[in-house]
């Protein structure tokens, strides 16, 4: 889809960002009757964002979708480009021998596919365009100190004093210094904390009316959530919102969500590695498995059209999950028992394990099987260096997504993204929305079926 060319006037009643705190800002109210007046060409503006440093790769992917849809919405009225935040310093990327900062999005994703949804550029290209290592304004998104008033969700945003210690400081030249993805010379001209309780799309009015800067960065962008809840009762809206803030899982019942999600096609070099592994070890090819990929804008598969390769795939999350979710994460022995049952039920012999476990655990798991063939993808040093921990994780996700039957780990966003990939490929949801249970669970609730919407 092509973003419209925009010609409109800059005659906003601009409410300039005041330096004092507690300023009420304009929350977007959709008005279907308003029409932009058209005049001279408007110059492109850039939206940057970053996420709480503690968040993992796959929650970050969810935050991208929220911000991407904000940019899409902005482009209905003004030309905005999303600046892709370089990857780096992720808590889970433990390989010390790899230089894992300033990693470009093109390492992991296909930029041409992203651009079929919204205009995006890499951060380094943004710096070149600006001609200076600068971000004009940063808004540090934060909660409301007083929480949800009357236990009710209301859309609101206000410039407020910062609640937490913020990772930006003003230097003696009045420039705001901070992490900026590891680019040491970058600075911001303005900085403010913004308390928000808002869907991402509702930041549109703020960005159009409360600032005229050429570039604006939303820091802690996970604070804004997916939209499109009108069909739900206020209680389920509240639960949905709480769920999103914690797990980044929700909003999946909207076309907007799925358009943004479908545009997040993995980079071809990673898909190729995964496909080769499938062919070589798992007897799996797209033609046989009915998983041939087309441009995402052309792809519309019915549930059950994809058959999948002749293997079971398992996302077996370990590490921090062994204590963060110890009640729901199985022992290796109990995981093996469940996998054996699935093999029997599906009359299959091969298993693909995607896991953050170490080699010892993998060998232990394998030891529980006598007849089945258990595989794991092991990257060469060259691939590790080129594509880092993130790339290896994507290869695992890609192989796992193509199996005849998938089973994941309780509330893992890594598993959720595999499930979505399978929805895109056209699998029967019964083969997708499954998770391993732990031996201590009396009732093992299976994941909700978040089906694709076109
Ligand atoms: O992706 P992620 O946010 O999923 O974080 P969760 C897990 C990270 O661990 C991935 C590695 O990005 C990978 O680097 N990892 C996990 C894996 N599973 C695999 C796998 O099968 N293969 C490979 N190669 N790597 C959330 C965290 O994790 O869990 C939150 O994001 C928090 O910060 C929460 O800790 C409890 O949703 O599983």
GROMACS .gro file of C-alpha atoms and ligand atoms in nm:
model
  492
    1UNK     CA    1   0.000   0.000   0.000
    2UNK     CA    2   0.131   0.338  -0.082
    3UNK     CA    3   0.121   0.623   0.163
    4UNK     CA    4  -0.053   0.923   0.011
    5UNK     CA    5   0.146   1.229  -0.089
    6UNK     CA    6   0.052   1.500   0.148
    7UNK     CA    7  -0.006   1.861   0.080
    8UNK     CA    8  -0.150   2.052   0.363
    9UNK     CA    9  -0.108   2.372   0.549
   10UNK     CA   10   0.094   2.423   0.861
   11UNK     CA   11  -0.176   2.637   1.010
   12UNK     CA   12  -0.209   2.451   1.332
   13UNK     CA   13  -0.305   2.638   1.638
   14UNK     CA   14   0.021   2.517   1.767
   15UNK     CA   15   0.028   2.467   2.137
   16UNK     CA   16   0.396   2.500   2.198
   17UNK     CA   17   0.543   2.271   2.456
   18UNK     CA   18   0.575   2.485   2.766
   19UNK     CA   19   0.870   2.425   2.988
   20UNK     CA   20   0.668   2.411   3.308
   21UNK     CA   21   0.518   2.088   3.434
   22UNK     CA   22   0.153   1.983   3.474
   23UNK     CA   23   0.052   2.114   3.138
   24UNK     CA   24  -0.268   1.971   2.996
   25UNK     CA   25  -0.216   1.851   2.642
   26UNK     CA   26  -0.453   1.786   2.363
   27UNK     CA   27  -0.581   1.429   2.360
   28UNK     CA   28  -0.698   1.319   2.020
   29UNK     CA   29  -1.071   1.304   1.967
   30UNK     CA   30  -1.159   1.141   1.637
   31UNK     CA   31  -1.364   1.378   1.426
   32UNK     CA   32  -1.493   1.223   1.109
   33UNK     CA   33  -1.613   1.557   0.976
   34UNK     CA   34  -1.285   1.746   0.986
   35UNK     CA   35  -1.104   1.801   0.660
   36UNK     CA   36  -0.747   1.914   0.620
   37UNK     CA   37  -0.702   2.225   0.411
   38UNK     CA   38  -0.451   2.184   0.139
   39UNK     CA   39  -0.179   2.423   0.039
   40UNK     CA   40   0.195   2.412   0.015
   41UNK     CA   41   0.394   2.090   0.056
   42UNK     CA   42   0.464   1.990   0.409
   43UNK     CA   43   0.806   1.864   0.502
   44UNK     CA   44   0.861   1.517   0.635
   45UNK     CA   45   0.877   1.466   1.010
   46UNK     CA   46   1.052   1.181   1.187
   47UNK     CA   47   0.922   0.972   1.474
   48UNK     CA   48   1.175   0.788   1.685
   49UNK     CA   49   1.109   0.563   1.979
   50UNK     CA   50   1.278   0.342   2.232
   51UNK     CA   51   1.159   0.082   2.481
   52UNK     CA   52   1.232   0.007   2.847
   53UNK     CA   53   1.582  -0.151   2.844
   54UNK     CA   54   1.457  -0.458   3.036
   55UNK     CA   55   1.213  -0.566   2.764
   56UNK     CA   56   1.296  -0.863   2.544
   57UNK     CA   57   1.313  -0.889   2.168
   58UNK     CA   58   0.960  -1.011   2.107
   59UNK     CA   59   0.785  -0.759   2.326
   60UNK     CA   60   0.985  -0.496   2.137
   61UNK     CA   61   0.839  -0.632   1.817
   62UNK     CA   62   0.494  -0.574   1.963
   63UNK     CA   63   0.583  -0.215   2.055
   64UNK     CA   64   0.700  -0.162   1.697
   65UNK     CA   65   0.352  -0.257   1.577
   66UNK     CA   66   0.190  -0.001   1.806
   67UNK     CA   67   0.422   0.279   1.693
   68UNK     CA   68   0.401   0.170   1.328
   69UNK     CA   69   0.024   0.206   1.337
   70UNK     CA   70   0.059   0.550   1.494
   71UNK     CA   71   0.282   0.647   1.200
   72UNK     CA   72   0.032   0.502   0.958
   73UNK     CA   73  -0.243   0.703   1.119
   74UNK     CA   74  -0.028   1.022   1.113
   75UNK     CA   75   0.034   0.971   0.743
   76UNK     CA   76  -0.335   1.018   0.675
   77UNK     CA   77  -0.267   1.388   0.742
   78UNK     CA   78   0.107   1.454   0.747
   79UNK     CA   79   0.414   1.282   0.606
   80UNK     CA   80   0.591   1.107   0.894
   81UNK     CA   81   0.870   0.852   0.873
   82UNK     CA   82   0.939   0.599   1.146
   83UNK     CA   83   1.303   0.579   1.248
   84UNK     CA   84   1.384   0.220   1.339
   85UNK     CA   85   1.559   0.200   1.677
   86UNK     CA   86   1.887   0.008   1.641
   87UNK     CA   87   1.891  -0.316   1.836
   88UNK     CA   88   2.131  -0.361   2.122
   89UNK     CA   89   2.199  -0.409   2.490
   90UNK     CA   90   1.919  -0.664   2.527
   91UNK     CA   91   1.910  -0.845   2.856
   92UNK     CA   92   1.875  -1.187   2.692
   93UNK     CA   93   2.154  -1.145   2.440
   94UNK     CA   94   2.422  -1.305   2.651
   95UNK     CA   95   2.691  -1.386   2.394
   96UNK     CA   96   2.976  -1.174   2.521
   97UNK     CA   97   3.194  -1.241   2.218
   98UNK     CA   98   2.951  -1.066   1.982
   99UNK     CA   99   2.929  -0.693   1.931
  100UNK     CA  100   2.555  -0.661   1.992
  101UNK     CA  101   2.485  -0.290   1.971
  102UNK     CA  102   2.386  -0.062   1.684
  103UNK     CA  103   2.237  -0.363   1.508
  104UNK     CA  104   2.034  -0.255   1.207
  105UNK     CA  105   1.676  -0.367   1.149
  106UNK     CA  106   1.780  -0.503   0.809
  107UNK     CA  107   1.982  -0.767   0.998
  108UNK     CA  108   1.653  -0.915   1.118
  109UNK     CA  109   1.371  -0.787   0.902
  110UNK     CA  110   1.290  -0.723   0.539
  111UNK     CA  111   1.270  -0.344   0.512
  112UNK     CA  112   1.088  -0.355   0.176
  113UNK     CA  113   0.805  -0.545   0.348
  114UNK     CA  114   0.793  -0.299   0.637
  115UNK     CA  115   0.773  -0.018   0.383
  116UNK     CA  116   0.462  -0.169   0.229
  117UNK     CA  117   0.295  -0.067   0.554
  118UNK     CA  118   0.463   0.261   0.651
  119UNK     CA  119   0.773   0.467   0.560
  120UNK     CA  120   1.070   0.357   0.772
  121UNK     CA  121   1.440   0.434   0.780
  122UNK     CA  122   1.734   0.308   0.980
  123UNK     CA  123   1.869   0.536   1.253
  124UNK     CA  124   2.199   0.594   1.072
  125UNK     CA  125   2.014   0.709   0.762
  126UNK     CA  126   1.809   0.940   0.979
  127UNK     CA  127   2.130   1.098   1.114
  128UNK     CA  128   2.250   1.149   0.759
  129UNK     CA  129   1.923   1.312   0.658
  130UNK     CA  130   1.930   1.544   0.959
  131UNK     CA  131   2.291   1.638   0.884
  132UNK     CA  132   2.348   1.657   1.257
  133UNK     CA  133   2.343   1.398   1.534
  134UNK     CA  134   2.032   1.541   1.689
  135UNK     CA  135   1.686   1.448   1.804
  136UNK     CA  136   1.481   1.762   1.841
  137UNK     CA  137   1.249   1.657   2.123
  138UNK     CA  138   1.212   1.363   2.354
  139UNK     CA  139   0.901   1.274   2.543
  140UNK     CA  140   0.963   1.021   2.817
  141UNK     CA  141   0.636   0.836   2.849
  142UNK     CA  142   0.539   0.742   3.199
  143UNK     CA  143   0.236   0.632   3.394
  144UNK     CA  144   0.021   0.862   3.605
  145UNK     CA  145   0.152   0.888   3.956
  146UNK     CA  146  -0.199   0.851   4.094
  147UNK     CA  147  -0.272   0.540   3.880
  148UNK     CA  148  -0.607   0.477   3.713
  149UNK     CA  149  -0.850   0.720   3.870
  150UNK     CA  150  -1.170   0.558   4.004
  151UNK     CA  151  -1.038   0.228   3.870
  152UNK     CA  152  -1.139   0.346   3.523
  153UNK     CA  153  -0.940   0.357   3.201
  154UNK     CA  154  -0.955   0.703   3.047
  155UNK     CA  155  -0.755   0.826   2.749
  156UNK     CA  156  -0.536   1.110   2.871
  157UNK     CA  157  -0.188   1.259   2.852
  158UNK     CA  158  -0.026   1.542   3.043
  159UNK     CA  159   0.321   1.688   3.068
  160UNK     CA  160   0.419   1.611   3.425
  161UNK     CA  161   0.723   1.607   3.649
  162UNK     CA  162   0.924   1.294   3.588
  163UNK     CA  163   0.827   1.017   3.830
  164UNK     CA  164   1.136   0.798   3.798
  165UNK     CA  165   1.499   0.890   3.755
  166UNK     CA  166   1.528   0.937   3.382
  167UNK     CA  167   1.830   0.822   3.179
  168UNK     CA  168   1.884   1.166   3.019
  169UNK     CA  169   2.082   1.456   3.161
  170UNK     CA  170   2.138   1.811   3.044
  171UNK     CA  171   2.504   1.896   2.985
  172UNK     CA  172   2.664   2.239   3.037
  173UNK     CA  173   2.572   2.337   2.679
  174UNK     CA  174   2.207   2.267   2.747
  175UNK     CA  175   2.209   1.951   2.536
  176UNK     CA  176   2.024   1.643   2.660
  177UNK     CA  177   2.255   1.344   2.668
  178UNK     CA  178   2.152   0.982   2.699
  179UNK     CA  179   2.198   0.632   2.558
  180UNK     CA  180   2.069   0.693   2.203
  181UNK     CA  181   2.131   0.333   2.104
  182UNK     CA  182   2.504   0.364   2.168
  183UNK     CA  183   2.561   0.666   1.941
  184UNK     CA  184   2.764   0.877   2.178
  185UNK     CA  185   2.743   1.212   2.002
  186UNK     CA  186   2.370   1.222   1.961
  187UNK     CA  187   2.187   1.473   2.177
  188UNK     CA  188   1.835   1.608   2.214
  189UNK     CA  189   1.736   1.973   2.222
  190UNK     CA  190   1.433   1.932   2.445
  191UNK     CA  191   1.319   1.676   2.697
  192UNK     CA  192   0.997   1.635   2.893
  193UNK     CA  193   0.812   1.363   3.080
  194UNK     CA  194   0.465   1.286   2.952
  195UNK     CA  195   0.219   1.089   3.163
  196UNK     CA  196   0.008   0.881   2.927
  197UNK     CA  197  -0.283   0.652   2.942
  198UNK     CA  198  -0.345   0.609   2.579
  199UNK     CA  199  -0.375   0.397   2.273
  200UNK     CA  200  -0.081   0.456   2.042
  201UNK     CA  201  -0.301   0.609   1.770
  202UNK     CA  202  -0.423   0.875   2.008
  203UNK     CA  203  -0.076   1.027   2.024
  204UNK     CA  204  -0.145   1.156   1.674
  205UNK     CA  205  -0.308   1.475   1.785
  206UNK     CA  206  -0.034   1.540   2.038
  207UNK     CA  207   0.234   1.501   1.773
  208UNK     CA  208   0.049   1.719   1.526
  209UNK     CA  209  -0.060   1.993   1.761
  210UNK     CA  210   0.168   2.007   2.062
  211UNK     CA  211   0.495   2.004   1.876
  212UNK     CA  212   0.624   2.128   1.543
  213UNK     CA  213   0.967   1.971   1.571
  214UNK     CA  214   1.107   1.790   1.272
  215UNK     CA  215   1.194   1.492   1.487
  216UNK     CA  216   1.026   1.363   1.799
  217UNK     CA  217   1.129   1.065   2.006
  218UNK     CA  218   0.891   0.870   2.228
  219UNK     CA  219   1.099   0.709   2.497
  220UNK     CA  220   0.944   0.413   2.683
  221UNK     CA  221   0.701   0.365   2.396
  222UNK     CA  222   0.568   0.045   2.555
  223UNK     CA  223   0.353   0.276   2.769
  224UNK     CA  224   0.111   0.325   2.482
  225UNK     CA  225  -0.106   0.036   2.381
  226UNK     CA  226  -0.279  -0.108   2.077
  227UNK     CA  227  -0.615   0.039   1.989
  228UNK     CA  228  -0.952  -0.086   1.865
  229UNK     CA  229  -1.141  -0.193   2.171
  230UNK     CA  230  -1.473  -0.030   2.113
  231UNK     CA  231  -1.654  -0.361   2.086
  232UNK     CA  232  -1.557  -0.466   2.437
  233UNK     CA  233  -1.708  -0.398   2.775
  234UNK     CA  234  -1.516  -0.163   2.998
  235UNK     CA  235  -1.406  -0.449   3.224
  236UNK     CA  236  -1.257  -0.644   2.937
  237UNK     CA  237  -1.101  -0.323   2.805
  238UNK     CA  238  -0.928  -0.279   3.140
  239UNK     CA  239  -0.811  -0.639   3.150
  240UNK     CA  240  -0.693  -0.614   2.791
  241UNK     CA  241  -0.493  -0.305   2.869
  242UNK     CA  242  -0.338  -0.450   3.180
  243UNK     CA  243  -0.249  -0.764   2.981
  244UNK     CA  244  -0.084  -0.558   2.708
  245UNK     CA  245   0.126  -0.362   2.948
  246UNK     CA  246   0.250  -0.685   3.101
  247UNK     CA  247   0.273  -0.928   2.812
  248UNK     CA  248   0.235  -0.720   2.498
  249UNK     CA  249  -0.036  -0.960   2.392
  250UNK     CA  250  -0.358  -0.808   2.285
  251UNK     CA  251  -0.505  -0.592   2.016
  252UNK     CA  252  -0.454  -0.891   1.790
  253UNK     CA  253  -0.817  -0.895   1.690
  254UNK     CA  254  -0.775  -0.588   1.470
  255UNK     CA  255  -0.679  -0.553   1.106
  256UNK     CA  256  -0.435  -0.277   1.202
  257UNK     CA  257  -0.253  -0.512   1.433
  258UNK     CA  258  -0.230  -0.782   1.169
  259UNK     CA  259  -0.127  -0.549   0.887
  260UNK     CA  260   0.164  -0.424   1.095
  261UNK     CA  261   0.242  -0.777   1.206
  262UNK     CA  262   0.233  -0.920   0.854
  263UNK     CA  263   0.470  -0.647   0.734
  264UNK     CA  264   0.731  -0.773   0.983
  265UNK     CA  265   0.870  -1.030   0.744
  266UNK     CA  266   1.199  -1.181   0.859
  267UNK     CA  267   1.507  -1.093   0.653
  268UNK     CA  268   1.557  -1.327   0.357
  269UNK     CA  269   1.908  -1.430   0.469
  270UNK     CA  270   1.760  -1.567   0.794
  271UNK     CA  271   1.465  -1.738   0.626
  272UNK     CA  272   1.706  -1.903   0.382
  273UNK     CA  273   1.914  -2.048   0.665
  274UNK     CA  274   1.601  -2.181   0.834
  275UNK     CA  275   1.471  -2.326   0.507
  276UNK     CA  276   1.798  -2.505   0.442
  277UNK     CA  277   1.786  -2.661   0.788
  278UNK     CA  278   1.427  -2.772   0.731
  279UNK     CA  279   1.521  -2.931   0.401
  280UNK     CA  280   1.834  -3.101   0.528
  281UNK     CA  281   1.715  -3.240   0.861
  282UNK     CA  282   1.338  -3.219   0.876
  283UNK     CA  283   1.225  -3.325   0.525
  284UNK     CA  284   1.042  -2.999   0.503
  285UNK     CA  285   0.998  -2.782   0.193
  286UNK     CA  286   0.745  -2.510   0.123
  287UNK     CA  287   0.605  -2.688  -0.181
  288UNK     CA  288   0.536  -3.009   0.011
  289UNK     CA  289   0.427  -2.832   0.327
  290UNK     CA  290   0.205  -2.579   0.148
  291UNK     CA  291   0.380  -2.285   0.310
  292UNK     CA  292   0.497  -2.097   0.000
  293UNK     CA  293   0.548  -1.731   0.087
  294UNK     CA  294   0.425  -1.444  -0.128
  295UNK     CA  295   0.448  -1.071  -0.071
  296UNK     CA  296   0.251  -1.015   0.252
  297UNK     CA  297   0.012  -0.777   0.082
  298UNK     CA  298  -0.086  -1.057  -0.160
  299UNK     CA  299  -0.103  -1.336   0.094
  300UNK     CA  300  -0.437  -1.445   0.230
  301UNK     CA  301  -0.443  -1.805   0.345
  302UNK     CA  302  -0.734  -1.993   0.493
  303UNK     CA  303  -0.690  -2.183   0.815
  304UNK     CA  304  -0.580  -2.536   0.745
  305UNK     CA  305  -0.429  -2.461   0.403
  306UNK     CA  306  -0.077  -2.503   0.538
  307UNK     CA  307   0.022  -2.858   0.614
  308UNK     CA  308   0.363  -2.807   0.769
  309UNK     CA  309   0.676  -3.022   0.771
  310UNK     CA  310   0.672  -3.375   0.916
  311UNK     CA  311   0.793  -3.274   1.261
  312UNK     CA  312   0.669  -3.140   1.594
  313UNK     CA  313   0.820  -2.810   1.700
  314UNK     CA  314   0.858  -2.704   2.058
  315UNK     CA  315   0.950  -2.369   2.204
  316UNK     CA  316   1.103  -2.468   2.533
  317UNK     CA  317   1.174  -2.149   2.726
  318UNK     CA  318   1.420  -2.192   3.014
  319UNK     CA  319   1.664  -1.941   3.176
  320UNK     CA  320   1.468  -1.663   3.356
  321UNK     CA  321   1.141  -1.853   3.304
  322UNK     CA  322   1.259  -2.125   3.540
  323UNK     CA  323   1.203  -1.880   3.824
  324UNK     CA  324   0.975  -1.614   3.666
  325UNK     CA  325   0.714  -1.878   3.578
  326UNK     CA  326   0.823  -2.178   3.777
  327UNK     CA  327   0.466  -2.299   3.836
  328UNK     CA  328   0.399  -2.326   3.463
  329UNK     CA  329   0.733  -2.438   3.320
  330UNK     CA  330   0.781  -2.816   3.303
  331UNK     CA  331   1.086  -3.015   3.399
  332UNK     CA  332   1.278  -3.155   3.101
  333UNK     CA  333   1.144  -3.501   3.181
  334UNK     CA  334   0.783  -3.383   3.187
  335UNK     CA  335   0.837  -3.182   2.867
  336UNK     CA  336   0.971  -3.499   2.701
  337UNK     CA  337   0.664  -3.693   2.813
  338UNK     CA  338   0.432  -3.440   2.649
  339UNK     CA  339   0.639  -3.431   2.329
  340UNK     CA  340   0.627  -3.812   2.306
  341UNK     CA  341   0.247  -3.801   2.330
  342UNK     CA  342   0.234  -3.545   2.050
  343UNK     CA  343   0.462  -3.755   1.831
  344UNK     CA  344   0.236  -4.054   1.881
  345UNK     CA  345  -0.083  -3.860   1.819
  346UNK     CA  346   0.053  -3.704   1.499
  347UNK     CA  347   0.232  -4.021   1.386
  348UNK     CA  348   0.562  -3.835   1.354
  349UNK     CA  349   0.924  -3.918   1.439
  350UNK     CA  350   1.104  -3.587   1.432
  351UNK     CA  351   1.112  -3.303   1.681
  352UNK     CA  352   1.258  -2.956   1.645
  353UNK     CA  353   1.349  -2.783   1.969
  354UNK     CA  354   1.378  -2.404   1.982
  355UNK     CA  355   1.517  -2.316   2.320
  356UNK     CA  356   1.736  -2.081   2.518
  357UNK     CA  357   1.858  -2.384   2.718
  358UNK     CA  358   2.227  -2.477   2.728
  359UNK     CA  359   2.378  -2.782   2.559
  360UNK     CA  360   2.367  -2.991   2.878
  361UNK     CA  361   1.994  -2.942   2.910
  362UNK     CA  362   1.947  -3.022   2.544
  363UNK     CA  363   2.142  -3.347   2.580
  364UNK     CA  364   1.942  -3.434   2.892
  365UNK     CA  365   1.619  -3.377   2.703
  366UNK     CA  366   1.739  -3.590   2.413
  367UNK     CA  367   1.825  -3.866   2.658
  368UNK     CA  368   1.455  -3.914   2.737
  369UNK     CA  369   1.386  -4.027   2.380
  370UNK     CA  370   1.475  -4.368   2.242
  371UNK     CA  371   1.324  -4.371   1.895
  372UNK     CA  372   1.247  -4.011   1.803
  373UNK     CA  373   1.496  -3.784   1.627
  374UNK     CA  374   1.550  -3.462   1.822
  375UNK     CA  375   1.699  -3.161   1.641
  376UNK     CA  376   1.821  -2.822   1.739
  377UNK     CA  377   1.962  -2.549   1.516
  378UNK     CA  378   2.328  -2.478   1.593
  379UNK     CA  379   2.472  -2.175   1.414
  380UNK     CA  380   2.826  -2.163   1.279
  381UNK     CA  381   3.055  -1.900   1.427
  382UNK     CA  382   3.023  -1.703   1.104
  383UNK     CA  383   2.644  -1.694   1.130
  384UNK     CA  384   2.659  -1.600   1.500
  385UNK     CA  385   2.888  -1.310   1.421
  386UNK     CA  386   2.684  -1.189   1.130
  387UNK     CA  387   2.337  -1.225   1.271
  388UNK     CA  388   2.393  -1.225   1.648
  389UNK     CA  389   2.172  -1.381   1.915
  390UNK     CA  390   1.867  -1.208   1.765
  391UNK     CA  391   1.922  -1.361   1.422
  392UNK     CA  392   1.972  -1.709   1.565
  393UNK     CA  393   1.650  -1.670   1.766
  394UNK     CA  394   1.465  -1.572   1.447
  395UNK     CA  395   1.599  -1.879   1.263
  396UNK     CA  396   1.463  -2.090   1.550
  397UNK     CA  397   1.128  -1.915   1.526
  398UNK     CA  398   1.115  -1.964   1.152
  399UNK     CA  399   1.185  -2.338   1.170
  400UNK     CA  400   0.941  -2.380   1.459
  401UNK     CA  401   0.671  -2.194   1.265
  402UNK     CA  402   0.680  -2.447   0.981
  403UNK     CA  403   0.612  -2.764   1.180
  404UNK     CA  404   0.301  -2.977   1.146
  405UNK     CA  405   0.227  -2.914   1.511
  406UNK     CA  406   0.365  -2.649   1.747
  407UNK     CA  407   0.373  -2.632   2.124
  408UNK     CA  408   0.512  -2.331   2.310
  409UNK     CA  409   0.579  -2.199   2.658
  410UNK     CA  410   0.333  -2.026   2.890
  411UNK     CA  411   0.300  -1.646   2.819
  412UNK     CA  412   0.625  -1.629   2.626
  413UNK     CA  413   0.618  -1.352   2.366
  414UNK     CA  414   0.871  -1.564   2.175
  415UNK     CA  415   0.605  -1.837   2.148
  416UNK     CA  416   0.334  -1.580   2.065
  417UNK     CA  417   0.528  -1.452   1.766
  418UNK     CA  418   0.570  -1.810   1.639
  419UNK     CA  419   0.195  -1.857   1.671
  420UNK     CA  420   0.135  -1.543   1.466
  421UNK     CA  421   0.378  -1.661   1.200
  422UNK     CA  422   0.175  -1.981   1.175
  423UNK     CA  423  -0.147  -1.784   1.143
  424UNK     CA  424   0.009  -1.593   0.853
  425UNK     CA  425   0.119  -1.918   0.690
  426UNK     CA  426  -0.233  -2.062   0.716
  427UNK     CA  427  -0.214  -2.339   0.977
  428UNK     CA  428  -0.511  -2.487   1.154
  429UNK     CA  429  -0.524  -2.301   1.491
  430UNK     CA  430  -0.552  -2.638   1.671
  431UNK     CA  431  -0.193  -2.709   1.564
  432UNK     CA  432  -0.069  -2.369   1.681
  433UNK     CA  433  -0.217  -2.238   2.004
  434UNK     CA  434  -0.069  -2.494   2.239
  435UNK     CA  435   0.168  -2.481   2.529
  436UNK     CA  436   0.359  -2.720   2.747
  437UNK     CA  437   0.222  -2.776   3.094
  438UNK     CA  438   0.414  -2.822   3.413
  439UNK     CA  439   0.366  -3.122   3.638
  440UNK     CA  440   0.244  -2.898   3.920
  441UNK     CA  441  -0.047  -2.748   3.725
  442UNK     CA  442  -0.383  -2.891   3.813
  443UNK     CA  443  -0.548  -2.713   3.527
  444UNK     CA  444  -0.332  -2.633   3.230
  445UNK     CA  445  -0.508  -2.358   3.043
  446UNK     CA  446  -0.407  -2.342   2.678
  447UNK     CA  447  -0.336  -2.011   2.501
  448UNK     CA  448  -0.623  -1.811   2.352
  449UNK     CA  449  -0.660  -1.852   1.979
  450UNK     CA  450  -0.551  -1.516   1.839
  451UNK     CA  451  -0.663  -1.569   1.483
  452UNK     CA  452  -0.549  -1.360   1.192
  453UNK     CA  453  -0.774  -1.079   1.066
  454UNK     CA  454  -0.740  -0.946   0.709
  455LIG     O1  455   1.200  -1.282   2.301
  455LIG     P1  456   1.166  -1.265   2.442
  455LIG     O2  457   1.123  -1.133   2.480
  455LIG     O3  458   1.058  -1.372   2.483
  455LIG     O4  459   1.294  -1.297   2.526
  455LIG     P2  460   0.985  -1.405   2.623
  455LIG     C1  461   1.358  -1.414   2.521
  455LIG     C2  462   1.494  -1.403   2.454
  455LIG     O5  463   1.563  -1.518   2.496
  455LIG     C3  464   1.489  -1.407   2.301
  455LIG     C4  465   1.619  -1.584   2.386
  455LIG     O6  466   1.485  -1.286   2.237
  455LIG     C5  467   1.615  -1.486   2.270
  455LIG     O7  468   1.728  -1.403   2.274
  455LIG     N1  469   1.539  -1.702   2.352
  455LIG     C6  470   1.424  -1.747   2.408
  455LIG     C7  471   1.570  -1.790   2.256
  455LIG     N2  472   1.381  -1.859   2.350
  455LIG     C8  473   1.469  -1.889   2.254
  455LIG     C9  474   1.479  -1.993   2.157
  455LIG     O8  475   1.396  -2.081   2.146
  455LIG     N3  476   1.586  -1.988   2.075
  455LIG    C10  477   1.681  -1.891   2.081
  455LIG     N4  478   1.781  -1.895   1.994
  455LIG     N5  479   1.675  -1.791   2.172
  455LIG    C11  480   1.015  -1.237   2.824
  455LIG    C12  481   1.116  -1.127   2.834
  455LIG     O9  482   1.066  -1.336   2.738
  455LIG    O10  483   0.997  -1.298   2.948
  455LIG    C13  484   1.088  -1.032   2.947
  455LIG    O11  485   1.111  -1.051   2.716
  455LIG    C14  486   1.068  -1.108   3.076
  455LIG    O12  487   1.195  -0.943   2.959
  455LIG    C15  488   0.964  -1.214   3.057
  455LIG    O13  489   1.191  -1.163   3.117
  455LIG    C16  490   0.947  -1.297   3.182
  455LIG    O14  491   0.849  -1.349   2.627
  455LIG    O15  492   0.996  -1.553   2.630
   0.00000   0.00000   0.00000
